[in-house]
Short mmCIF file of C-alpha atoms in Angstrom, two decimals:
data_model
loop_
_atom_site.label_atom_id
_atom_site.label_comp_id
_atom_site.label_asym_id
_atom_site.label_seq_id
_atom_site.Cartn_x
_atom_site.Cartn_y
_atom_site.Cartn_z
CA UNK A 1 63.72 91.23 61.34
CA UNK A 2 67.08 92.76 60.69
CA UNK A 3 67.41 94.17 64.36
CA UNK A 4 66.30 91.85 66.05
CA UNK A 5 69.07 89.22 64.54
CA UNK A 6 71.21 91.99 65.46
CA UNK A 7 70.46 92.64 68.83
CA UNK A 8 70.55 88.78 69.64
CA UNK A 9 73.92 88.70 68.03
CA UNK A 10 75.10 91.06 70.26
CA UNK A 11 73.46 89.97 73.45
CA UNK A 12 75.21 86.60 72.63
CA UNK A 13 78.26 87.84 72.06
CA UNK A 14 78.35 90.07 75.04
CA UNK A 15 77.16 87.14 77.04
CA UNK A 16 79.62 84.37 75.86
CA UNK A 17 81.89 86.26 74.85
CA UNK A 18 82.95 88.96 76.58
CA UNK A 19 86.07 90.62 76.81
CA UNK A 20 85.78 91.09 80.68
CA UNK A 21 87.28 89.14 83.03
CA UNK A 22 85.20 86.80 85.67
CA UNK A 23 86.16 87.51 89.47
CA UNK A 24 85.59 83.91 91.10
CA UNK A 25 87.73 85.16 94.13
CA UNK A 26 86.72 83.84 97.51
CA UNK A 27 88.45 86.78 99.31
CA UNK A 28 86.71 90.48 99.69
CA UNK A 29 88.59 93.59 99.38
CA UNK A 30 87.39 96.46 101.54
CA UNK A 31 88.50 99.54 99.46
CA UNK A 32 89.67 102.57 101.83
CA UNK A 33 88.62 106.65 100.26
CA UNK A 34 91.13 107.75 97.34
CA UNK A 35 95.35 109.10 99.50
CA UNK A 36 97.13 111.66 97.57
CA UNK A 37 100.23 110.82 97.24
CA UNK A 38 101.95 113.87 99.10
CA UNK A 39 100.31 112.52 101.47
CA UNK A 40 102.19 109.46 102.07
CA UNK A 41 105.37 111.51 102.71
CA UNK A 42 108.50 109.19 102.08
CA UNK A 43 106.69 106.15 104.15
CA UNK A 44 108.89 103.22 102.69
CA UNK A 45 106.14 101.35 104.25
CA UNK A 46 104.24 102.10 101.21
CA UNK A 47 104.56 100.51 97.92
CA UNK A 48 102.28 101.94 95.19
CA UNK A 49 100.96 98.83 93.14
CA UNK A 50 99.06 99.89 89.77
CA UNK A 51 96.99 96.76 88.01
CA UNK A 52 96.74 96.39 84.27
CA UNK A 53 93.29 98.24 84.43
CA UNK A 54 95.44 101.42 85.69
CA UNK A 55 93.90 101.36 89.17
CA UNK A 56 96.29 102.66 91.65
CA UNK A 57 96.81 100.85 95.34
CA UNK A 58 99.22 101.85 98.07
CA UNK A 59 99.56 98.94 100.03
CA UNK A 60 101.54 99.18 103.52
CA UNK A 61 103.89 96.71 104.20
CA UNK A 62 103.97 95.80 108.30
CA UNK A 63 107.44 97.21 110.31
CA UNK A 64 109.95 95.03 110.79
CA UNK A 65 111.19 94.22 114.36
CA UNK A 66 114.38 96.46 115.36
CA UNK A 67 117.22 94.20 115.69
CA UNK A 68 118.47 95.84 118.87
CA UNK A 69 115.28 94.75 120.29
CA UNK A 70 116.53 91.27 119.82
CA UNK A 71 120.43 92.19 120.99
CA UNK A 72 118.93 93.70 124.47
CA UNK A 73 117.49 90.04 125.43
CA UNK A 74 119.55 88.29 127.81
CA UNK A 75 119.72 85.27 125.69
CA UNK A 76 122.26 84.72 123.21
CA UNK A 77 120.94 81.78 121.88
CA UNK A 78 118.78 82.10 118.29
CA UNK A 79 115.29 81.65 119.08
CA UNK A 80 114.45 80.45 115.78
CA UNK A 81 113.45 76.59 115.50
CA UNK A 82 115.63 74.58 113.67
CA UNK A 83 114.51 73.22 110.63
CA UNK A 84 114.12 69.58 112.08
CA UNK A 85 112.01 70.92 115.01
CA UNK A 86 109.43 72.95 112.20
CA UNK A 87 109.23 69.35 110.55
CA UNK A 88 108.45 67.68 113.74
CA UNK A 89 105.01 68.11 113.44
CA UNK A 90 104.53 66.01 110.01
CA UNK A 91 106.48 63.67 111.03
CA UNK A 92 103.84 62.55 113.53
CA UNK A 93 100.88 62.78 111.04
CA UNK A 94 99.90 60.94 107.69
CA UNK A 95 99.31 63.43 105.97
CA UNK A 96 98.70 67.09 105.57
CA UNK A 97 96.13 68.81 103.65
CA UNK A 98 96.20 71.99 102.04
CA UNK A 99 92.83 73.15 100.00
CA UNK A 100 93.03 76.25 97.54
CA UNK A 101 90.32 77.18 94.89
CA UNK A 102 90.94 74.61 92.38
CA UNK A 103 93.14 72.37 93.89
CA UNK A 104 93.97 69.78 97.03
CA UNK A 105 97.33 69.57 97.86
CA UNK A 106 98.60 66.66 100.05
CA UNK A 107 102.05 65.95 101.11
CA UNK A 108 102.36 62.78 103.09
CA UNK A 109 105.97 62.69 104.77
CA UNK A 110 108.38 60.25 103.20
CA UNK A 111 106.01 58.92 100.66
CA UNK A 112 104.71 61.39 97.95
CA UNK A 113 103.37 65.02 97.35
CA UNK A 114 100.63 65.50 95.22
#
């Protein structure tokens, strides 16, 4: 009777428990084959990330545009939008939504964000 008290202790206490961590994540990770890192070179496109379980990623950071690309243009105007013109759009609407895992976020322009 001893044992079996035992083993239902510890099925409980692995169950409920647990020292492990649950992934609820809604995104997927596709895992490429193991890079030495020789391999890499000196790619500063590459930072090497290590998690708190030791696993090692290199994750590659996308190039930046050249800024002579930019200079060559005709144009010497900035094509960036100015902030005013990026707020444009929620000016014209209630509300905006924004859903994460949790949470609903909702900013509603000149009355409240919550």
């Amino acid at each position: 009777q001893t044992i079996s008290q035992v083993l239902i202790y510890l099925f409980i206490r692995d169950v409920f428990g647990g020292s492990y961590e649950i992934d609820d994540s809604i995104f997927n990770i596709a895992y490429l084959p193991k890079v030495d890192d020789h391999l890499l070179g000196d790619d500063h496109n590459v930072i090497k990330m290590v998690t708190k379980e030791n696993e090692v990623f290199h994750c590659r950071l996308p190039k930046m545009k050249d800024d002579s690309e930019d200079a060559s243009s005709e144009s010497s105007e900035p094509q960036h939008a100015s902030p005013y013109e990026l707020m444009q759009s929620s000016f014209d609407k209630p509300c905006i939504y924004k859903s994460g895992v949790y949470w609903t976020y909702e900013y509603c322009h000149g009355a409240y964000i919550r």
